[in-house]
XYZ file of C-alpha atoms in Angstrom:
658
model
C 120.439 133.338 93.007
C 118.378 136.169 90.921
C 118.261 135.367 87.163
C 120.707 138.353 85.388
C 118.927 139.400 82.193
C 121.438 139.605 80.157
C 121.931 136.447 80.462
C 119.054 135.681 78.757
C 119.218 138.108 76.040
C 122.752 136.876 75.125
C 122.764 132.930 74.721
C 125.451 131.491 73.520
C 124.708 128.504 71.370
C 122.478 127.577 68.448
C 119.701 125.779 70.585
C 119.245 128.434 73.328
C 119.038 131.412 70.447
C 116.497 129.426 68.553
C 114.062 128.224 71.766
C 112.767 130.316 74.086
C 113.173 130.332 77.756
C 110.291 129.495 78.786
C 110.376 125.854 76.792
C 113.514 125.529 77.920
C 112.278 126.013 80.941
C 109.348 123.183 80.797
C 112.033 120.819 79.120
C 114.383 121.044 82.554
C 111.084 120.613 84.312
C 111.119 117.281 83.640
C 114.287 116.409 84.025
C 115.533 114.609 87.442
C 118.587 115.623 89.946
C 121.170 114.249 87.779
C 119.946 115.546 84.195
C 119.674 119.186 85.766
C 123.287 119.341 87.495
C 124.632 118.025 84.155
C 122.713 120.829 82.210
C 123.795 123.385 84.387
C 127.468 122.792 83.264
C 126.631 123.344 79.624
C 126.919 126.988 79.676
C 126.394 129.941 81.866
C 122.680 130.689 80.441
C 121.604 126.820 80.526
C 123.494 127.100 84.627
C 120.695 129.894 85.003
C 117.720 128.142 83.830
C 118.909 124.496 85.258
C 119.528 125.889 88.824
C 116.597 127.875 88.956
C 114.353 126.730 92.106
C 111.162 126.350 89.748
C 112.935 123.240 88.568
C 113.500 121.662 91.898
C 110.019 121.262 92.686
C 110.838 117.129 93.515
C 113.783 115.913 94.854
C 115.002 111.988 95.744
C 118.342 112.303 97.052
C 117.556 108.227 98.511
C 120.637 107.343 95.450
C 122.812 109.557 96.825
C 122.225 108.639 100.817
C 125.739 107.857 101.720
C 127.266 111.723 99.659
C 124.381 113.845 101.195
C 125.733 116.143 104.558
C 124.296 119.226 105.882
C 125.581 121.233 103.791
C 124.011 119.559 100.537
C 120.476 120.164 102.146
C 121.303 123.816 103.786
C 122.288 125.097 99.901
C 119.595 123.034 98.226
C 117.244 124.799 100.991
C 118.034 128.198 99.772
C 118.019 128.138 96.223
C 114.609 126.418 95.841
C 112.686 128.211 98.433
C 109.494 127.951 98.269
C 109.492 126.165 94.760
C 110.241 122.795 96.914
C 107.240 120.926 97.142
C 108.510 117.129 97.497
C 112.110 116.131 99.150
C 113.004 112.673 99.744
C 116.221 111.751 102.444
C 115.382 108.535 102.575
C 118.674 106.767 104.555
C 120.646 109.760 104.330
C 121.612 109.068 108.009
C 124.052 112.088 107.718
C 121.290 114.498 108.003
C 120.947 116.497 111.384
C 118.695 118.752 113.330
C 119.773 121.795 111.501
C 119.707 120.916 108.399
C 116.213 120.236 108.930
C 115.735 123.485 110.787
C 117.254 125.901 107.326
C 114.883 123.286 104.711
C 112.119 124.626 107.398
C 112.857 128.215 106.973
C 113.299 128.304 103.307
C 110.416 125.907 102.121
C 107.337 126.720 103.483
C 105.391 125.048 100.622
C 106.821 121.849 100.988
C 104.117 119.017 101.120
C 105.873 115.704 101.250
C 108.837 114.919 103.129
C 110.371 111.548 103.459
C 113.118 111.117 106.510
C 112.798 107.590 106.843
C 116.115 106.274 108.255
C 117.805 109.714 109.418
C 119.193 108.746 112.268
C 120.554 111.647 113.782
C 116.954 114.108 113.402
C 115.580 114.973 116.657
C 112.392 116.376 117.921
C 113.686 119.477 117.289
C 113.935 119.319 113.707
C 110.218 117.844 113.623
C 109.312 121.240 115.998
C 110.782 123.247 113.478
C 109.034 121.924 110.098
C 105.995 121.659 112.219
C 106.299 125.936 112.526
C 107.033 126.583 109.343
C 105.750 124.343 106.918
C 101.418 124.025 107.595
C 101.585 122.338 104.124
C 102.392 119.160 105.068
C 100.757 116.443 104.498
C 102.768 113.361 103.937
C 105.310 112.868 106.389
C 107.455 109.590 106.311
C 109.438 108.795 109.525
C 109.799 105.351 109.635
C 113.202 104.082 111.901
C 113.547 108.053 113.302
C 114.912 106.239 116.440
C 115.080 109.429 117.990
C 111.841 110.539 117.535
C 109.321 111.305 120.670
C 105.883 111.855 120.981
C 107.086 115.624 121.129
C 106.967 115.337 117.619
C 103.999 113.678 116.973
C 102.521 116.719 119.445
C 104.444 119.405 116.898
C 102.570 117.684 113.828
C 99.471 117.921 115.401
C 99.725 121.585 116.134
C 101.203 122.756 112.985
C 100.020 120.434 110.290
C 96.745 120.087 110.527
C 96.532 119.023 106.634
C 98.189 115.655 107.105
C 96.931 112.998 105.470
C 99.970 109.876 105.544
C 102.213 109.527 108.014
C 104.765 106.320 108.901
C 106.367 106.300 112.366
C 107.090 103.190 112.168
C 110.043 101.381 114.504
C 110.044 104.664 116.421
C 110.358 103.136 119.475
C 110.109 106.164 121.743
C 106.407 106.745 120.389
C 103.747 105.715 122.810
C 99.889 105.693 123.070
C 100.020 109.742 123.775
C 102.017 110.769 120.882
C 99.327 109.071 118.914
C 96.636 110.430 120.442
C 97.981 113.934 119.934
C 98.278 113.137 116.372
C 94.920 112.081 116.106
C 93.527 114.820 117.811
C 95.167 117.578 116.006
C 95.207 115.901 112.267
C 91.469 114.293 111.622
C 92.395 114.395 107.781
C 94.911 111.376 108.376
C 93.877 108.630 105.887
C 97.161 106.247 105.962
C 98.899 105.919 109.288
C 101.662 103.342 109.840
C 103.477 102.229 113.221
C 104.785 99.105 112.616
C 107.299 98.330 115.254
C 106.064 100.627 117.538
C 105.404 98.717 120.809
C 104.198 100.989 123.051
C 101.700 101.814 120.400
C 98.279 100.245 121.886
C 94.889 100.033 121.860
C 93.878 103.549 123.768
C 96.116 104.617 120.689
C 94.382 102.975 117.889
C 90.901 103.936 119.519
C 92.108 107.373 119.580
C 93.036 107.021 115.783
C 89.309 105.575 115.048
C 87.601 108.446 117.212
C 89.098 111.399 115.613
C 90.573 110.308 112.057
C 87.333 108.654 110.504
C 88.626 108.982 107.154
C 91.505 106.202 107.767
C 91.726 103.890 104.628
C 95.532 102.360 105.222
C 96.025 101.358 108.725
C 99.708 99.286 109.674
C 99.856 98.271 113.409
C 102.356 95.338 112.384
C 104.211 94.260 115.791
C 102.427 96.418 117.822
C 102.757 93.442 120.543
C 104.873 92.574 123.234
C 106.901 90.450 121.093
C 109.327 92.583 120.963
C 109.668 93.014 124.673
C 109.819 89.251 125.354
C 112.594 87.776 122.723
C 112.649 83.923 123.608
C 116.117 82.800 123.076
C 119.688 84.054 123.774
C 120.822 85.594 120.037
C 117.649 87.379 120.264
C 118.127 88.731 123.301
C 121.307 90.129 122.432
C 121.479 91.114 118.719
C 119.748 94.447 118.430
C 116.372 92.968 116.118
C 117.958 95.972 113.171
C 120.504 93.427 113.273
C 118.466 90.578 112.442
C 116.385 92.653 110.310
C 120.195 93.579 108.196
C 121.070 89.524 108.522
C 117.094 88.615 107.101
C 117.819 90.621 104.078
C 120.746 88.784 102.850
C 118.378 85.523 102.699
C 116.326 83.730 99.828
C 112.994 82.434 100.271
C 113.245 79.649 101.718
C 115.719 80.581 104.481
C 113.330 83.285 105.401
C 110.829 80.630 105.885
C 112.872 78.456 107.393
C 114.066 81.511 110.125
C 110.168 82.202 110.448
C 109.309 79.184 112.259
C 112.273 79.793 114.698
C 110.053 81.529 117.750
C 107.520 84.048 117.114
C 109.798 86.916 117.421
C 112.021 85.535 114.525
C 108.541 85.111 112.730
C 107.984 88.508 113.271
C 111.239 90.073 111.581
C 111.513 87.203 108.878
C 108.272 88.012 107.475
C 108.671 91.831 106.856
C 107.929 92.807 104.034
C 111.398 95.335 103.881
C 113.018 91.592 103.926
C 111.346 90.868 100.903
C 111.890 93.090 98.138
C 113.684 90.336 95.869
C 111.566 87.037 94.902
C 112.156 84.238 92.450
C 109.586 81.286 92.915
C 111.208 79.425 89.443
C 111.893 76.600 91.751
C 108.278 76.144 93.314
C 107.165 77.193 89.843
C 104.639 73.672 90.138
C 103.447 74.573 93.753
C 102.517 77.994 92.892
C 98.234 78.420 93.258
C 95.834 75.206 93.011
C 92.975 74.678 91.114
C 89.540 74.926 92.460
C 87.112 72.124 90.970
C 83.447 73.585 91.044
C 80.225 71.318 90.575
C 79.968 72.009 87.227
C 83.513 70.277 86.558
C 85.001 73.287 85.520
C 88.237 74.706 87.306
C 89.463 78.266 88.504
C 93.007 78.918 89.665
C 93.219 80.858 93.451
C 96.007 82.363 94.206
C 96.751 82.279 97.673
C 100.640 82.474 97.176
C 100.878 85.281 94.778
C 98.133 87.624 96.746
C 99.493 86.485 100.018
C 103.256 87.306 98.841
C 101.580 91.305 97.464
C 99.996 91.729 100.439
C 103.007 90.859 102.554
C 105.390 92.585 100.479
C 103.585 95.795 99.721
C 105.657 98.923 98.339
C 109.003 96.983 99.584
C 108.811 94.130 95.801
C 110.952 95.508 93.284
C 111.967 91.941 91.587
C 109.621 89.538 90.921
C 110.037 86.530 88.913
C 107.186 84.098 88.437
C 108.527 81.938 85.455
C 106.991 78.456 84.913
C 104.046 79.043 87.109
C 101.977 78.437 84.696
C 98.703 78.483 87.193
C 98.967 82.015 87.618
C 96.544 84.176 86.337
C 94.757 87.535 86.092
C 93.172 87.904 89.395
C 97.143 87.235 90.821
C 98.886 89.568 88.752
C 95.920 92.135 89.342
C 96.647 91.701 93.140
C 100.131 92.172 92.713
C 99.660 95.259 90.907
C 97.817 96.703 93.132
C 99.808 96.351 96.362
C 103.289 96.268 94.944
C 103.251 99.543 92.985
C 107.524 100.140 93.377
C 108.229 96.845 91.446
C 110.640 97.358 88.638
C 111.740 93.852 87.484
C 108.673 91.368 86.576
C 108.965 87.784 84.899
C 106.146 86.219 83.888
C 107.871 84.238 80.999
C 105.674 81.057 80.409
C 102.577 81.892 82.378
C 100.676 80.489 79.537
C 97.586 81.757 81.500
C 98.282 85.439 81.511
C 96.325 87.575 79.402
C 95.958 91.398 78.236
C 93.823 92.350 81.611
C 96.591 91.406 83.857
C 99.448 93.377 82.073
C 97.054 96.287 82.080
C 96.635 96.572 85.228
C 100.343 96.271 85.727
C 100.849 99.240 83.693
C 98.341 101.503 85.439
C 99.670 100.862 88.944
C 103.363 100.287 88.489
C 104.790 102.788 86.288
C 108.175 101.959 87.708
C 108.372 98.595 85.989
C 111.515 99.184 84.047
C 112.194 94.851 82.975
C 109.102 92.810 82.057
C 109.514 89.200 80.556
C 106.628 87.910 78.472
C 108.416 85.083 76.639
C 105.696 82.263 75.821
C 102.711 83.872 77.288
C 100.374 83.140 74.660
C 97.569 85.076 75.146
C 99.368 88.185 75.252
C 98.600 90.545 72.597
C 98.883 94.186 70.737
C 96.837 95.409 73.810
C 99.561 94.773 76.198
C 101.690 96.635 74.755
C 100.243 99.466 74.062
C 99.436 99.414 78.021
C 102.546 99.166 78.640
C 103.418 102.008 76.294
C 101.079 103.698 78.208
C 102.089 103.375 81.659
C 105.994 102.011 81.639
C 107.792 105.087 80.235
C 111.053 103.508 82.086
C 110.772 100.491 80.344
C 114.288 98.949 79.656
C 113.528 96.064 78.582
C 111.658 93.432 77.638
C 110.973 90.235 75.843
C 108.020 89.002 73.942
C 109.441 86.204 72.331
C 106.764 83.738 71.194
C 103.840 85.746 71.563
C 101.973 84.301 68.837
C 99.313 87.352 68.465
C 101.908 90.068 69.181
C 102.270 92.313 65.808
C 103.661 95.090 64.748
C 100.846 97.511 65.747
C 101.984 96.671 69.400
C 105.899 96.624 68.566
C 104.653 100.620 66.949
C 102.831 101.435 70.071
C 105.592 99.928 72.582
C 108.191 101.920 70.823
C 106.203 105.466 70.649
C 106.196 105.684 74.180
C 109.009 103.670 75.674
C 112.306 105.581 74.593
C 114.530 104.198 77.332
C 113.908 100.667 75.829
C 117.793 98.991 74.833
C 117.206 95.421 75.162
C 114.234 94.078 72.648
C 113.462 90.424 72.037
C 110.494 89.118 69.976
C 112.119 85.736 68.984
C 109.297 83.721 66.959
C 106.840 86.362 66.360
C 105.845 86.233 62.916
C 104.229 89.241 62.533
C 106.719 91.355 63.637
C 107.389 93.165 60.221
C 109.847 95.795 59.021
C 107.263 98.541 59.889
C 107.692 97.283 63.876
C 111.542 97.318 63.154
C 111.522 100.212 61.644
C 109.859 101.558 64.595
C 111.945 100.769 66.461
C 114.800 102.536 65.234
C 112.920 105.495 64.850
C 112.149 105.727 68.371
C 114.356 103.709 70.796
C 117.762 105.094 69.321
C 118.949 103.536 72.686
C 118.834 100.000 71.438
C 121.865 97.522 72.515
C 120.666 94.178 72.308
C 118.219 93.435 69.320
C 116.914 89.516 69.413
C 114.311 89.123 65.947
C 115.429 85.441 65.554
C 112.438 83.745 63.209
C 110.885 86.968 62.037
C 111.338 85.691 58.630
C 109.449 88.741 56.988
C 112.279 91.227 58.265
C 114.872 92.398 55.317
C 117.272 94.490 54.812
C 115.263 97.968 54.675
C 114.676 97.364 58.924
C 118.073 96.077 59.807
C 119.621 98.680 57.721
C 117.340 101.852 60.031
C 118.393 99.873 63.291
C 122.251 99.803 62.396
C 121.845 103.745 61.108
C 119.811 105.047 64.294
C 121.265 102.726 67.199
C 124.446 103.612 67.206
C 125.494 101.643 70.547
C 123.952 98.179 69.570
C 126.184 95.385 70.560
C 123.866 92.318 69.975
C 122.196 91.447 67.039
C 119.999 88.398 66.342
C 118.698 87.752 62.943
C 118.907 84.126 62.859
C 116.065 82.345 60.130
C 115.741 85.777 58.618
C 116.682 84.593 55.740
C 115.329 87.517 53.036
C 118.367 88.904 55.040
C 121.551 89.472 51.974
C 125.164 91.277 52.363
C 123.745 95.185 52.478
C 122.567 93.524 56.034
C 126.308 93.260 57.354
C 128.009 95.979 55.215
C 124.761 98.374 57.385
C 126.295 97.280 60.662
C 129.727 97.285 59.339
C 129.702 100.692 58.483
C 127.438 102.231 61.327
C 128.366 99.533 64.074
C 131.688 99.637 65.314
C 130.619 98.456 68.871
C 128.999 94.938 67.859
C 130.214 92.299 69.931
C 127.664 89.165 69.201
C 126.364 88.357 65.891
C 123.992 85.699 65.229
C 123.294 85.026 61.676
C 121.817 81.183 61.622
C 120.430 79.701 58.230
C 120.942 83.467 56.557
C 121.369 81.501 53.380
C 122.393 84.711 51.448
C 124.806 86.240 53.290
C 128.425 85.464 51.263
C 132.401 86.640 52.243
C 131.759 90.243 50.599
C 129.509 90.707 54.146
C 132.062 89.402 56.299
C 134.499 91.399 54.723
C 133.101 94.312 55.674
C 132.506 93.212 58.908
C 136.184 92.168 59.613
C 137.564 95.129 58.677
C 135.223 97.800 60.516
C 134.121 95.964 63.434
C 137.153 94.836 65.818
C 134.975 94.096 69.470
C 132.686 90.843 67.983
C 133.282 88.344 70.558
C 130.988 85.653 69.230
C 129.188 84.972 65.920
C 126.822 82.182 65.099
C 127.273 81.608 61.177
C 125.790 78.118 61.280
C 123.975 77.215 57.609
C 125.715 80.182 56.116
C 126.749 77.868 53.257
C 127.708 80.358 50.757
C 131.110 81.734 52.970
C 134.030 80.085 52.276
C 137.838 80.073 53.612
C 137.661 83.779 52.813
C 135.326 84.970 55.482
C 137.818 82.915 57.800
C 140.575 85.141 56.963
C 138.766 88.534 57.524
C 137.844 87.262 60.820
C 141.036 85.927 61.665
C 142.846 89.688 60.903
C 139.959 91.925 61.963
C 138.556 90.312 64.958
C 140.983 89.745 67.644
C 138.631 89.079 70.204
C 136.047 86.556 68.537
C 135.771 83.888 71.708
C 133.387 81.713 69.881
C 132.554 81.079 66.343
C 129.798 78.524 65.197
C 129.951 77.095 61.662
C 128.232 74.389 61.554
C 126.977 73.253 57.978
C 128.938 75.441 56.226
C 129.812 73.409 53.833
C 132.277 75.830 51.721
C 135.230 75.532 54.929
C 138.215 73.604 54.288
C 141.281 72.903 56.308
C 143.227 75.922 54.994
C 140.529 78.485 56.406
C 140.926 76.400 59.571
C 144.719 77.345 59.382
C 144.616 81.239 58.505
C 141.569 81.578 61.656
C 144.071 80.004 63.620
C 147.274 81.942 62.638
C 145.306 85.419 63.366
C 145.422 87.469 66.189
C 142.415 86.044 68.158
C 143.256 82.606 68.270
C 146.241 82.307 70.525
C 144.516 84.217 73.299
C 140.507 84.729 72.727
C 139.088 81.930 70.986
C 137.542 79.321 73.302
C 134.633 77.330 71.355
C 134.901 76.587 67.326
C 132.039 74.765 66.363
C 132.313 72.847 63.160
C 129.679 70.026 62.851
C 128.535 68.631 59.634
C 131.659 70.915 57.739
C 132.384 67.541 55.394
C 135.596 69.241 53.833
C 137.692 69.982 57.177
C 139.972 66.901 57.682
C 142.400 65.840 60.451
C 145.016 69.128 59.382
C 142.256 71.141 60.648
C 142.654 69.626 64.347
C 147.037 69.824 63.742
C 146.410 73.464 63.105
C 144.553 74.074 65.977
C 147.203 73.013 68.312
C 148.126 76.942 68.521
C 144.787 77.959 69.719
C 146.014 77.638 73.490
C 142.631 79.008 75.141
C 140.128 76.423 73.209
C 138.249 75.153 75.666
C 135.941 72.639 73.253
C 135.279 72.250 69.838
C 132.351 70.505 67.834
C 133.346 67.988 65.536
C 129.551 66.059 64.581
C 129.567 64.054 61.286
C 133.091 65.366 60.309
C 133.204 62.170 57.931
C 137.158 62.829 57.313
C 137.772 63.547 61.033
C 140.157 60.483 62.535
C 139.952 59.187 66.130
C 144.087 59.472 66.745
C 143.778 63.185 65.138
C 141.577 64.100 68.232
C 144.195 62.501 70.634
C 147.109 64.529 68.952
C 144.937 67.424 70.037
C 144.254 66.677 73.060
C 147.770 65.862 74.084
C 148.573 69.517 73.172
C 145.523 70.463 74.841
C 144.255 68.715 77.629
C 141.528 70.573 79.301
C 140.271 70.653 75.544
C 136.311 69.052 75.450
C 136.129 67.555 72.196
C 132.747 66.675 70.564
C 132.344 64.191 68.090
C 130.421 60.870 66.529
C 132.095 58.092 64.956
C 129.653 55.548 63.269
C 130.330 51.765 64.710
C 132.628 49.664 63.431
C 131.216 46.990 61.128
C 131.056 43.474 62.440
C 133.802 41.013 61.525
C 133.392 38.464 59.693
C 132.191 35.023 61.998
C 135.393 33.159 62.193
C 135.755 29.368 62.568
C 137.015 28.246 59.123
C 135.941 28.885 55.649
C 131.949 29.972 55.165
C 130.554 27.498 53.819
C 129.147 27.585 50.132
C 125.264 26.115 50.722
C 123.425 26.322 53.542
C 121.940 23.069 55.034
C 118.822 22.970 52.625
C 121.058 23.661 50.048
C 123.316 20.609 50.591
C 120.147 17.821 51.442
C 118.720 19.038 48.329
């Protein structure tokens, strides 16, 4: 589409008037497909800029694979033209030859093309690409079942710059096609023909002869196992169906399937089936310690390293929670092989140090969720490394990492603006400055856990409430310096708050909770344990203002009486929502409290430990009305009765003798 000059001379909005179009172009160049399309709907001016071909140099349509059809690809091709350099159509099974031919005719500068699992693509499409796109250097044709030797011969003739190609599971490819490819593309560094049964010694020798720069070679299953499945099920089911079945199995089931036969072994242990791995149940078996002659021990990581090499780029989720023998070397191997990993749980991996995290940040840019709870050797260096290499981070847990300070949190916040969930429970060196940096640079935070960060004051929580308007869950338990100013700020700025944990915040009073009750209508869970200044007035405000309240903890709130519970039971939350009520060590409540709670039909559990004025009979009446309720109470053992058998003698036997 030609850019109409008069739109640039007359932008409609204030932002466009103040920013030169070159700056907007630069901003749009960093956006993904969805964001560009949204920007294009703002105004005509933004439409022209956002849809300009120069912004569409890299396009990944994997997330829209079910919606992509021929006309979409043709429109993209015409719009992008010579600007397009990278295109991923992985999984777009509706795309056919005509779309790829249109792409080739318009986008002659394309360098990277992923057509994996585009099952309608044939040799005609590849021949058109080789004719019009001489700059193609990376091509993925995995599971393009209609591709044959003709495609490889065409690529050999037209794409001499090819450095990487994947023809895995292209059953029609033979040694003739690979030989033709090798003779014409001498720059190949990465070659994969996994599952190509007709790729034999001759094909591999040709690669060795004509492509001496090869660095990565994958010949997985290039044998005759697939030609001769041993069992009846395998003979009747195509391998694609078995692959699909195996993709739903857990680690144990996959390992069991791998023992059935050689054929099943190859399929079950294929990396594509190992995208999500949770080793928590095997934490004691992961890694082994090797003893040296000098008496020292160190850890080798055969399990993690084998998994890393087997899964490669397929692995997206890995949980090593509790695997205390896992060390830095294993994680570095993981990082080098599994660069597409997005979720990593290293909680309680106490041997992990900053070196492991630095390697992850260097090789795994897609990491979005990281758990480092109780990794005691982690310091600010790890957070700085994550900040530099993992800009897509949305969730991190550094609870009980004692060496982390405000400097590390500040570095993390400056580099990872997409963080939505942050937990630093027990990190004593996380202070106001750290929390203010989170508020400033990470305004999308929804979940914040600062439990036991006891140097936190009202100043930082007020900043969080002002900047993080989507805040939904907040834990500041054991932050004893906080006052009602914190609660008032939350009430003013965070109406979507649904979980509040403030156990041990002794300075909170009815005044703060009055503000919450007025403005935070969506509160569902509240922990007010040891808020010993609150009275029945707090319960009155919560009863009228928080209709969704499900769980309420009032343990050790020693000023709460039966009247407060009466008001709570009469409130809007009691009939439908309230399911858990904890009243441990509330010395003023009596049997009348349980009588009031009879109207709470959804109540499932109540805690009454050390409530000395509660009797067994009152608990019995409550259970008669709410038969499914669980009541946890403690009654001191009954004093033993006096001995029977007549009146107690006035003197003992010795005294009588005397």
